[in-house]
Amino acid sequence: MKINFKIWRQNNSKMKGHFKVYPLENITADMSLLEALDLLNEELVEKGETAVAFDHDCREGICGQCGIFINGRAHGPHDNQTTCQVHMRSFEDQSTIVLEPFRANAFPIVKDLVVNRSSFDRIIQKGGFISANTGGAPEANSIPIGKERADYAMDMAACIGCGACVATCKNASAALFTSAKINHLNALPQGNEEALSRTYNLVEQMQEEGFGHCSFTGACEVECPEHIPLTSIAKMNFDYMKAVAFKK
Amino acid sequence: MKLDAKIPTGDLKDKWKNYQSHCRLINPANKRKLDIIVVGSGLAGAGAAATLAEGGYNVKCFCFQDTPRRAHSIAAQGGINAAKNYQNDGDNTWRMFYDTLKGGDFRSREANVYRLAELSAPLIDHFAQQGVPFAREYGGVLANRSFGGVQVQRTFYARGQTGQQLLLASYSQLSRQIAAKKVQMFSRHEVQEIVVIDGKARGVIVRDLVSGELSRHSAHAVVLATGGYSKVFFLSTLAMNCNGSAIWKAHKKGALFASPSFTQIHPTALPQGSETQSKLTLMSESLRNDGRIWVPKNKDEKRAPNDIPEEERDYYLERRYPAFGNLAPRDISSRAAKERIDAGYGVGPLKNAVYLDFKHSIARLGKDTIKSRYGNLFEMYLKITGIDAYTEPMKISPAPHFSMGGLWVDYELHTTLPGLYAIGECNFADHGANRLGANSLLQASVDGYFILPLTIGNYLADDLKTGKISTDHAAFSEAEASVKNKFEKIINNNGTKTVDSLHRRLGKIMWQECAMSRTKEGLEKAIREIRELREEFYKEVKVTGKIQEFNQELDKASRLVDFLEMAELMCVDALERNESCGAHFREEYQTSDGEALRNDESYSYVSAWEFKNVGNFILHKEELKFEFVQPSVRSYK
Ligand SMILES: Cc1cc2nc3c(=O)[nH]c(=O)nc-3n(C[C@H](O)[C@H](O)[C@H](O)COP(=O)(O)OP(=O)(O)OC[C@H]3O[C@@H](n4cnc5c(N)ncnc54)[C@H](O)[C@@H]3O)c2cc1C
Ligand code: SF4
Ligand code: FES
């Protein structure tokens, strides 16, 4: 295959960026998109140019580090799939593929396709945990948790923190991400003690970080690699109202 | 150097308790005067950093990912072992200890392995308390499944994402300490050098991967939790940025490196599809329960797999190991696949794979049953290869997966460099010559949560009056200058070859000669080739961009510098060990029917290597004494 890559180049957070087109040959359909970028980077380096910066680590769809806006979609042409799982067979031969960073005020650009998602970490630091120290935990089976509840908690806990929900949302809202963590912990008896304060503090921090409000377009659940559903946000909003009513 | 593992006295089951009763403690007020650096925020590092901070220490924690939540531990799928005996199938600490020791082919320490088993049960309690959504039965109790190499069901799991859920729990506990300002977290920061003052590890030199700036950090002790080094093979199941640099830097500063050649090759990964491939995806081993592995009998087979008739297929595992067949252990299955591939019977475009066929089990059990058992794996396979494995056999291939070797540590997880500790996959401690499935998440976690936070106090008790360590010390300046020098040398080099192209070649040498089976000639050849490649690297490597910026090519180059030195030691170690044990298979040492021939008389020791200079290493031996079990021979015929 032969592809034209139209890629956002931006040296650092302070400088302006622009698109640049790079034709690339010798691509095979079985290659992943990131491998095609590896190939492009080798060619660029051989020519003395700087490589395109992009984030990635596991390349298995689980770490959440990758994330490129591909042809106008977060994580590319398929629903519910990470960038590292996109393969070249998903594109037409001779076509142009546009690659941009995930854009949101709360995700400043680091370089080229790399963004800073530490705002997610700061949301978690507000209470995305259970306040228990190491040591002295009760015997695990002494607190039974029904299978359905455990499965629901697992569904929510599966979020990989990739930020696609934010990148795809016209309001750049982090509601899907935040609700997933709240619902995971609030669903479990261990996490329930802190449910209201957790809900309140995480939602407040989300706003503090400059993420927009959710207007229920549902765009996020289409891109979410872990199938976190839109109803998760509704549940968070309900709990948030409760938290406000009960003053946390 | 006399290696003292500092194993506590007493019966196996009392050793850890005896240690706990007699080690020195530090009260919380004094802990506040002590600084600890934790390098790595995987299961081992995040657990340690959070627990140390809860205890009162001041902690700085570093990772190279953009957030601690992404450490490689996240990719573990299968599960975590614990001797809870919830299934009432006769499991207990002793049985788990014995399975692990035997799985490691009796090349690990009894006392360490027993402690691992002993701490497994409270670890599950801990993770449940932290909100890990473990799989449950309808009545609400925890569910278990079985895993390779054992006869009981002791594996706990969270769907196919156990590593993710455990790591996210550690990350949340770490986040709580970050919020409490007890842990200072440095993401996208890579440790480049260990600083040693008066013979003690007292700090690190760190590169900010965004700005390229170097900074100095001092502490009373340094803990490495930097994961495994199998990425030396270039192609592996590890995350792309995993590296061995911290281990190697520590080694060069005086920490002995134990069993460097013990690396595990997993039999069921997806094969390399092209020269440009970067990463091998692991397919769960459980597929071997219902899939049959074969290659064509004809070397130049051109037909599609479904067109090849039964009588022209070689079910080589069933042929060679009739008793275990497709379920032979990891090392044995991997070796058998390599044998067929090397003999020219491999399948796929690069002739580097074998078939894993579900035709017979679908005929026997129906597609629905297979789907309910492995549906998600078949989906993943379809996503990656575009092939529907319900109608056509999967192609699989062995892949580097885990490193049993690592920094030598004593019972306290203390390396031979005072003040430097190593926990998780970066130490050698518990898995011997072969790791059992689902034991590694366990080891990383107990090291970080339960063991290190206690044992480190025994050392730091001497440091109560030391006061802050100054980063103005000459040792910091020297270390920083050497790091600066390294980066300048790389970036100013006017070569023609990319980092990846050189790393790929190193990977090929290692894969050919220091992976599933090894020979004296092959290893000697590999050592020569590695030395040549190392020279070529310094002449030919080309990295564009600047030092003072976000520069991923430069990051990779700096990691490859260390791999190029470490690879040689791996070969030296494999060459020294004139026996076959676990994952280490020397072709010269096998029985007449091709099985590993262990030599307990001469090799019942841990090889611990001291660094003299590049390419020059001195062997020290820690004799393994088996007081409580009698080493036996593994057989799977
Ligand atoms: C695909 C796969 C599946 C697996 N499945 C299982 C399983 O089912 N069960 C099981 O028990 N085990 C499994 N394992 C093994 C297990 O996942 C690992 O051994 C374990 O997670 C290692 O944890 P760790 O904390 O030691 O290291 P890691 O999780 O690798 O963490 C290393 C940390 O060190 C940091 N780091 C490294 N170098 C530096 C540096 N120089 N400077 C700063 N930071 C640095 C990294 O950023 C990271 O935070 C699997 C492994 C793989 C590859
Ligand atoms: S909710 Fe989904 S899309 Fe958003 S960060 Fe989590 S996994 Fe990614
Ligand atoms: S690289 Fe880890 S999810 Fe894509």
PDB file of N, CA and C in Angstrom, chain B residues 470-548:
ATOM      1  N   SER B 470      22.872  15.866  50.664  1.00  0.00           N
ATOM      2  CA  SER B 470      23.013  17.002  49.750  1.00  0.00           C
ATOM      3  C   SER B 470      23.245  16.524  48.325  1.00  0.00           C
ATOM      4  N   THR B 471      22.618  17.209  47.364  1.00  0.00           N
ATOM      5  CA  THR B 471      22.850  16.845  45.959  1.00  0.00           C
ATOM      6  C   THR B 471      24.043  17.617  45.400  1.00  0.00           C
ATOM      7  N   ASP B 472      24.760  18.339  46.280  1.00  0.00           N
ATOM      8  CA  ASP B 472      25.956  19.047  45.812  1.00  0.00           C
ATOM      9  C   ASP B 472      27.196  18.166  45.854  1.00  0.00           C
ATOM     10  N   HIS B 473      27.057  17.019  46.467  1.00  0.00           N
ATOM     11  CA  HIS B 473      28.190  16.102  46.589  1.00  0.00           C
ATOM     12  C   HIS B 473      28.802  15.790  45.215  1.00  0.00           C
ATOM     13  N   ALA B 474      30.109  15.601  45.204  1.00  0.00           N
ATOM     14  CA  ALA B 474      30.813  15.332  43.947  1.00  0.00           C
ATOM     15  C   ALA B 474      30.241  14.123  43.209  1.00  0.00           C
ATOM     16  N   ALA B 475      29.741  13.135  43.963  1.00  0.00           N
ATOM     17  CA  ALA B 475      29.198  11.936  43.316  1.00  0.00           C
ATOM     18  C   ALA B 475      28.025  12.289  42.409  1.00  0.00           C
ATOM     19  N   PHE B 476      27.238  13.287  42.823  1.00  0.00           N
ATOM     20  CA  PHE B 476      26.118  13.714  41.972  1.00  0.00           C
ATOM     21  C   PHE B 476      26.634  14.380  40.709  1.00  0.00           C
ATOM     22  N   SER B 477      27.633  15.254  40.868  1.00  0.00           N
ATOM     23  CA  SER B 477      28.167  15.946  39.688  1.00  0.00           C
ATOM     24  C   SER B 477      28.750  14.952  38.700  1.00  0.00           C
ATOM     25  N   GLU B 478      29.495  13.990  39.221  1.00  0.00           N
ATOM     26  CA  GLU B 478      30.104  12.998  38.326  1.00  0.00           C
ATOM     27  C   GLU B 478      29.047  12.197  37.588  1.00  0.00           C
ATOM     28  N   ALA B 479      28.050  11.742  38.338  1.00  0.00           N
ATOM     29  CA  ALA B 479      27.006  10.928  37.715  1.00  0.00           C
ATOM     30  C   ALA B 479      26.280  11.751  36.649  1.00  0.00           C
ATOM     31  N   GLU B 480      25.999  12.994  36.979  1.00  0.00           N
ATOM     32  CA  GLU B 480      25.279  13.820  36.022  1.00  0.00           C
ATOM     33  C   GLU B 480      26.124  14.057  34.774  1.00  0.00           C
ATOM     34  N   ALA B 481      27.409  14.286  34.977  1.00  0.00           N
ATOM     35  CA  ALA B 481      28.291  14.533  33.838  1.00  0.00           C
ATOM     36  C   ALA B 481      28.343  13.300  32.924  1.00  0.00           C
ATOM     37  N   SER B 482      28.362  12.110  33.519  1.00  0.00           N
ATOM     38  CA  SER B 482      28.460  10.920  32.668  1.00  0.00           C
ATOM     39  C   SER B 482      27.175  10.720  31.862  1.00  0.00           C
ATOM     40  N   VAL B 483      26.049  11.079  32.462  1.00  0.00           N
ATOM     41  CA  VAL B 483      24.785  10.962  31.723  1.00  0.00           C
ATOM     42  C   VAL B 483      24.762  11.963  30.564  1.00  0.00           C
ATOM     43  N   LYS B 484      25.177  13.179  30.869  1.00  0.00           N
ATOM     44  CA  LYS B 484      25.198  14.226  29.861  1.00  0.00           C
ATOM     45  C   LYS B 484      26.080  13.808  28.690  1.00  0.00           C
ATOM     46  N   ASN B 485      27.206  13.276  29.054  1.00  0.00           N
ATOM     47  CA  ASN B 485      28.170  12.801  28.092  1.00  0.00           C
ATOM     48  C   ASN B 485      27.571  11.734  27.165  1.00  0.00           C
ATOM     49  N   LYS B 486      26.847  10.783  27.781  1.00  0.00           N
ATOM     50  CA  LYS B 486      26.227   9.712  26.994  1.00  0.00           C
ATOM     51  C   LYS B 486      25.291  10.296  25.946  1.00  0.00           C
ATOM     52  N   PHE B 487      24.422  11.224  26.373  1.00  0.00           N
ATOM     53  CA  PHE B 487      23.441  11.769  25.432  1.00  0.00           C
ATOM     54  C   PHE B 487      24.122  12.582  24.333  1.00  0.00           C
ATOM     55  N   GLU B 488      25.161  13.313  24.710  1.00  0.00           N
ATOM     56  CA  GLU B 488      25.851  14.116  23.691  1.00  0.00           C
ATOM     57  C   GLU B 488      26.518  13.231  22.659  1.00  0.00           C
ATOM     58  N   LYS B 489      27.121  12.166  23.148  1.00  0.00           N
ATOM     59  CA  LYS B 489      27.790  11.228  22.249  1.00  0.00           C
ATOM     60  C   LYS B 489      26.784  10.668  21.227  1.00  0.00           C
ATOM     61  N   ILE B 490      25.608  10.315  21.720  1.00  0.00           N
ATOM     62  CA  ILE B 490      24.618   9.730  20.808  1.00  0.00           C
ATOM     63  C   ILE B 490      24.143  10.767  19.793  1.00  0.00           C
ATOM     64  N   ILE B 491      23.780  11.924  20.289  1.00  0.00           N
ATOM     65  CA  ILE B 491      23.130  12.880  19.391  1.00  0.00           C
ATOM     66  C   ILE B 491      24.117  13.506  18.410  1.00  0.00           C
ATOM     67  N   ASN B 492      25.381  13.593  18.812  1.00  0.00           N
ATOM     68  CA  ASN B 492      26.363  14.192  17.914  1.00  0.00           C
ATOM     69  C   ASN B 492      26.942  13.196  16.924  1.00  0.00           C
ATOM     70  N   ASN B 493      26.553  11.935  17.084  1.00  0.00           N
ATOM     71  CA  ASN B 493      27.118  10.922  16.200  1.00  0.00           C
ATOM     72  C   ASN B 493      26.544  11.080  14.795  1.00  0.00           C
ATOM     73  N   ASN B 494      27.433  11.037  13.823  1.00  0.00           N
ATOM     74  CA  ASN B 494      26.943  11.256  12.472  1.00  0.00           C
ATOM     75  C   ASN B 494      26.779   9.943  11.728  1.00  0.00           C
ATOM     76  N   GLY B 495      25.934   9.075  12.223  1.00  0.00           N
ATOM     77  CA  GLY B 495      25.784   7.753  11.625  1.00  0.00           C
ATOM     78  C   GLY B 495      24.708   7.702  10.576  1.00  0.00           C
ATOM     79  N   THR B 496      24.342   6.469  10.193  1.00  0.00           N
ATOM     80  CA  THR B 496      23.345   6.303   9.143  1.00  0.00           C
ATOM     81  C   THR B 496      22.233   5.343   9.566  1.00  0.00           C
ATOM     82  N   LYS B 497      22.377   4.723  10.751  1.00  0.00           N
ATOM     83  CA  LYS B 497      21.418   3.665  11.089  1.00  0.00           C
ATOM     84  C   LYS B 497      20.474   4.076  12.221  1.00  0.00           C
ATOM     85  N   THR B 498      19.211   3.726  12.055  1.00  0.00           N
ATOM     86  CA  THR B 498      18.238   4.087  13.081  1.00  0.00           C
ATOM     87  C   THR B 498      18.387   3.174  14.295  1.00  0.00           C
ATOM     88  N   VAL B 499      17.902   3.663  15.419  1.00  0.00           N
ATOM     89  CA  VAL B 499      17.974   2.881  16.654  1.00  0.00           C
ATOM     90  C   VAL B 499      17.224   1.566  16.488  1.00  0.00           C
ATOM     91  N   ASP B 500      16.033   1.630  15.919  1.00  0.00           N
ATOM     92  CA  ASP B 500      15.239   0.407  15.785  1.00  0.00           C
ATOM     93  C   ASP B 500      15.946  -0.628  14.923  1.00  0.00           C
ATOM     94  N   SER B 501      16.610  -0.184  13.865  1.00  0.00           N
ATOM     95  CA  SER B 501      17.249  -1.164  12.992  1.00  0.00           C
ATOM     96  C   SER B 501      18.363  -1.888  13.749  1.00  0.00           C
ATOM     97  N   LEU B 502      19.058  -1.177  14.632  1.00  0.00           N
ATOM     98  CA  LEU B 502      20.125  -1.812  15.413  1.00  0.00           C
ATOM     99  C   LEU B 502      19.542  -2.711  16.503  1.00  0.00           C
ATOM    100  N   HIS B 503      18.470  -2.249  17.117  1.00  0.00           N
ATOM    101  CA  HIS B 503      17.847  -3.050  18.170  1.00  0.00           C
ATOM    102  C   HIS B 503      17.270  -4.345  17.575  1.00  0.00           C
ATOM    103  N   ARG B 504      16.683  -4.226  16.405  1.00  0.00           N
ATOM    104  CA  ARG B 504      16.150  -5.411  15.743  1.00  0.00           C
ATOM    105  C   ARG B 504      17.248  -6.455  15.525  1.00  0.00           C
ATOM    106  N   ARG B 505      18.429  -5.978  15.164  1.00  0.00           N
ATOM    107  CA  ARG B 505      19.523  -6.926  14.930  1.00  0.00           C
ATOM    108  C   ARG B 505      19.996  -7.564  16.225  1.00  0.00           C
ATOM    109  N   LEU B 506      20.046  -6.771  17.287  1.00  0.00           N
ATOM    110  CA  LEU B 506      20.399  -7.364  18.582  1.00  0.00           C
ATOM    111  C   LEU B 506      19.368  -8.430  18.944  1.00  0.00           C
ATOM    112  N   GLY B 507      18.110  -8.089  18.726  1.00  0.00           N
ATOM    113  CA  GLY B 507      17.037  -9.025  19.033  1.00  0.00           C
ATOM    114  C   GLY B 507      17.207 -10.340  18.283  1.00  0.00           C
ATOM    115  N   LYS B 508      17.572 -10.238  17.040  1.00  0.00           N
ATOM    116  CA  LYS B 508      17.742 -11.455  16.231  1.00  0.00           C
ATOM    117  C   LYS B 508      18.861 -12.339  16.769  1.00  0.00           C
ATOM    118  N   ILE B 509      19.966 -11.712  17.134  1.00  0.00           N
ATOM    119  CA  ILE B 509      21.080 -12.496  17.687  1.00  0.00           C
ATOM    120  C   ILE B 509      20.608 -13.219  18.949  1.00  0.00           C
ATOM    121  N   MET B 510      19.953 -12.486  19.812  1.00  0.00           N
ATOM    122  CA  MET B 510      19.523 -13.061  21.093  1.00  0.00           C
ATOM    123  C   MET B 510      18.472 -14.139  20.885  1.00  0.00           C
ATOM    124  N   TRP B 511      17.574 -13.903  19.948  1.00  0.00           N
ATOM    125  CA  TRP B 511      16.506 -14.866  19.686  1.00  0.00           C
ATOM    126  C   TRP B 511      17.096 -16.155  19.126  1.00  0.00           C
ATOM    127  N   GLN B 512      18.076 -16.011  18.263  1.00  0.00           N
ATOM    128  CA  GLN B 512      18.672 -17.181  17.637  1.00  0.00           C
ATOM    129  C   GLN B 512      19.497 -17.992  18.636  1.00  0.00           C
ATOM    130  N   GLU B 513      20.278 -17.311  19.470  1.00  0.00           N
ATOM    131  CA  GLU B 513      21.278 -18.041  20.261  1.00  0.00           C
ATOM    132  C   GLU B 513      21.027 -18.069  21.768  1.00  0.00           C
ATOM    133  N   CYS B 514      20.192 -17.178  22.274  1.00  0.00           N
ATOM    134  CA  CYS B 514      20.072 -17.123  23.740  1.00  0.00           C
ATOM    135  C   CYS B 514      18.614 -17.124  24.178  1.00  0.00           C
ATOM    136  N   ALA B 515      17.786 -17.853  23.403  1.00  0.00           N
ATOM    137  CA  ALA B 515      16.373 -17.898  23.772  1.00  0.00           C
ATOM    138  C   ALA B 515      16.000 -19.315  24.200  1.00  0.00           C
ATOM    139  N   MET B 516      15.244 -20.018  23.353  1.00  0.00           N
ATOM    140  CA  MET B 516      14.691 -21.302  23.783  1.00  0.00           C
ATOM    141  C   MET B 516      15.690 -22.426  23.902  1.00  0.00           C
ATOM    142  N   SER B 517      16.683 -22.440  23.016  1.00  0.00           N
ATOM    143  CA  SER B 517      17.727 -23.445  23.199  1.00  0.00           C
ATOM    144  C   SER B 517      19.057 -22.810  22.850  1.00  0.00           C
ATOM    145  N   ARG B 518      20.050 -23.249  23.564  1.00  0.00           N
ATOM    146  CA  ARG B 518      21.361 -22.604  23.510  1.00  0.00           C
ATOM    147  C   ARG B 518      22.440 -23.655  23.312  1.00  0.00           C
ATOM    148  N   THR B 519      23.518 -23.285  22.634  1.00  0.00           N
ATOM    149  CA  THR B 519      24.671 -24.176  22.510  1.00  0.00           C
ATOM    150  C   THR B 519      25.928 -23.369  22.798  1.00  0.00           C
ATOM    151  N   LYS B 520      26.991 -24.080  23.105  1.00  0.00           N
ATOM    152  CA  LYS B 520      28.265 -23.409  23.383  1.00  0.00           C
ATOM    153  C   LYS B 520      28.681 -22.584  22.171  1.00  0.00           C
ATOM    154  N   GLU B 521      28.685 -23.221  20.992  1.00  0.00           N
ATOM    155  CA  GLU B 521      29.130 -22.513  19.784  1.00  0.00           C
ATOM    156  C   GLU B 521      28.258 -21.287  19.537  1.00  0.00           C
ATOM    157  N   GLY B 522      26.942 -21.508  19.628  1.00  0.00           N
ATOM    158  CA  GLY B 522      26.006 -20.420  19.339  1.00  0.00           C
ATOM    159  C   GLY B 522      26.219 -19.232  20.268  1.00  0.00           C
ATOM    160  N   LEU B 523      26.417 -19.533  21.553  1.00  0.00           N
ATOM    161  CA  LEU B 523      26.578 -18.451  22.520  1.00  0.00           C
ATOM    162  C   LEU B 523      27.889 -17.709  22.297  1.00  0.00           C
ATOM    163  N   GLU B 524      28.927 -18.467  21.962  1.00  0.00           N
ATOM    164  CA  GLU B 524      30.212 -17.806  21.703  1.00  0.00           C
ATOM    165  C   GLU B 524      30.106 -16.897  20.478  1.00  0.00           C
ATOM    166  N   LYS B 525      29.387 -17.398  19.484  1.00  0.00           N
ATOM    167  CA  LYS B 525      29.181 -16.598  18.280  1.00  0.00           C
ATOM    168  C   LYS B 525      28.373 -15.340  18.634  1.00  0.00           C
ATOM    169  N   ALA B 526      27.335 -15.538  19.439  1.00  0.00           N
ATOM    170  CA  ALA B 526      26.489 -14.403  19.814  1.00  0.00           C
ATOM    171  C   ALA B 526      27.317 -13.335  20.528  1.00  0.00           C
ATOM    172  N   ILE B 527      28.186 -13.761  21.419  1.00  0.00           N
ATOM    173  CA  ILE B 527      29.002 -12.790  22.163  1.00  0.00           C
ATOM    174  C   ILE B 527      29.860 -11.977  21.193  1.00  0.00           C
ATOM    175  N   ARG B 528      30.457 -12.667  20.206  1.00  0.00           N
ATOM    176  CA  ARG B 528      31.253 -11.927  19.208  1.00  0.00           C
ATOM    177  C   ARG B 528      30.374 -10.939  18.451  1.00  0.00           C
ATOM    178  N   GLU B 529      29.200 -11.408  18.048  1.00  0.00           N
ATOM    179  CA  GLU B 529      28.320 -10.544  17.255  1.00  0.00           C
ATOM    180  C   GLU B 529      27.811  -9.348  18.060  1.00  0.00           C
ATOM    181  N   ILE B 530      27.537  -9.590  19.335  1.00  0.00           N
ATOM    182  CA  ILE B 530      27.055  -8.487  20.176  1.00  0.00           C
ATOM    183  C   ILE B 530      28.145  -7.432  20.313  1.00  0.00           C
ATOM    184  N   ARG B 531      29.374  -7.883  20.485  1.00  0.00           N
ATOM    185  CA  ARG B 531      30.489  -6.923  20.617  1.00  0.00           C
ATOM    186  C   ARG B 531      30.631  -6.096  19.341  1.00  0.00           C
ATOM    187  N   GLU B 532      30.512  -6.780  18.195  1.00  0.00           N
ATOM    188  CA  GLU B 532      30.618  -6.046  16.930  1.00  0.00           C
ATOM    189  C   GLU B 532      29.475  -5.037  16.784  1.00  0.00           C
ATOM    190  N   LEU B 533      28.288  -5.497  17.160  1.00  0.00           N
ATOM    191  CA  LEU B 533      27.123  -4.627  17.031  1.00  0.00           C
ATOM    192  C   LEU B 533      27.263  -3.401  17.948  1.00  0.00           C
ATOM    193  N   ARG B 534      27.847  -3.643  19.108  1.00  0.00           N
ATOM    194  CA  ARG B 534      28.039  -2.539  20.053  1.00  0.00           C
ATOM    195  C   ARG B 534      28.958  -1.480  19.439  1.00  0.00           C
ATOM    196  N   GLU B 535      30.015  -1.952  18.807  1.00  0.00           N
ATOM    197  CA  GLU B 535      30.923  -0.998  18.149  1.00  0.00           C
ATOM    198  C   GLU B 535      30.210  -0.275  17.019  1.00  0.00           C
ATOM    199  N   GLU B 536      29.456  -1.067  16.282  1.00  0.00           N
ATOM    200  CA  GLU B 536      28.733  -0.475  15.152  1.00  0.00           C
ATOM    201  C   GLU B 536      27.751   0.585  15.643  1.00  0.00           C
ATOM    202  N   PHE B 537      27.118   0.285  16.770  1.00  0.00           N
ATOM    203  CA  PHE B 537      26.173   1.256  17.323  1.00  0.00           C
ATOM    204  C   PHE B 537      26.862   2.604  17.502  1.00  0.00           C
ATOM    205  N   TYR B 538      28.011   2.590  18.142  1.00  0.00           N
ATOM    206  CA  TYR B 538      28.661   3.876  18.421  1.00  0.00           C
ATOM    207  C   TYR B 538      29.146   4.576  17.157  1.00  0.00           C
ATOM    208  N   LYS B 539      29.449   3.786  16.115  1.00  0.00           N
ATOM    209  CA  LYS B 539      29.860   4.424  14.857  1.00  0.00           C
ATOM    210  C   LYS B 539      28.666   4.879  14.039  1.00  0.00           C
ATOM    211  N   GLU B 540      27.624   4.059  14.047  1.00  0.00           N
ATOM    212  CA  GLU B 540      26.599   4.217  13.019  1.00  0.00           C
ATOM    213  C   GLU B 540      25.257   4.767  13.486  1.00  0.00           C
ATOM    214  N   VAL B 541      25.038   4.854  14.784  1.00  0.00           N
ATOM    215  CA  VAL B 541      23.689   5.222  15.212  1.00  0.00           C
ATOM    216  C   VAL B 541      23.373   6.662  14.809  1.00  0.00           C
ATOM    217  N   LYS B 542      22.125   6.841  14.416  1.00  0.00           N
ATOM    218  CA  LYS B 542      21.713   8.174  14.020  1.00  0.00           C
ATOM    219  C   LYS B 542      20.438   8.559  14.772  1.00  0.00           C
ATOM    220  N   VAL B 543      20.521   9.659  15.508  1.00  0.00           N
ATOM    221  CA  VAL B 543      19.346  10.176  16.219  1.00  0.00           C
ATOM    222  C   VAL B 543      19.195  11.642  15.851  1.00  0.00           C
ATOM    223  N   THR B 544      18.018  12.005  15.401  1.00  0.00           N
ATOM    224  CA  THR B 544      17.797  13.408  15.040  1.00  0.00           C
ATOM    225  C   THR B 544      17.184  14.155  16.221  1.00  0.00           C
ATOM    226  N   GLY B 545      16.968  15.442  16.040  1.00  0.00           N
ATOM    227  CA  GLY B 545      16.378  16.242  17.110  1.00  0.00           C
ATOM    228  C   GLY B 545      17.440  16.668  18.115  1.00  0.00           C
ATOM    229  N   LYS B 546      16.954  17.179  19.261  1.00  0.00           N
ATOM    230  CA  LYS B 546      17.880  17.720  20.258  1.00  0.00           C
ATOM    231  C   LYS B 546      17.780  16.949  21.575  1.00  0.00           C
ATOM    232  N   ILE B 547      18.760  17.208  22.442  1.00  0.00           N
ATOM    233  CA  ILE B 547      18.713  16.591  23.771  1.00  0.00           C
ATOM    234  C   ILE B 547      17.646  17.274  24.617  1.00  0.00           C
ATOM    235  N   GLN B 548      17.604  18.621  24.511  1.00  0.00           N
ATOM    236  CA  GLN B 548      16.718  19.385  25.382  1.00  0.00           C
ATOM    237  C   GLN B 548      15.305  19.472  24.821  1.00  0.00           C
TER     238      GLN B 548
END
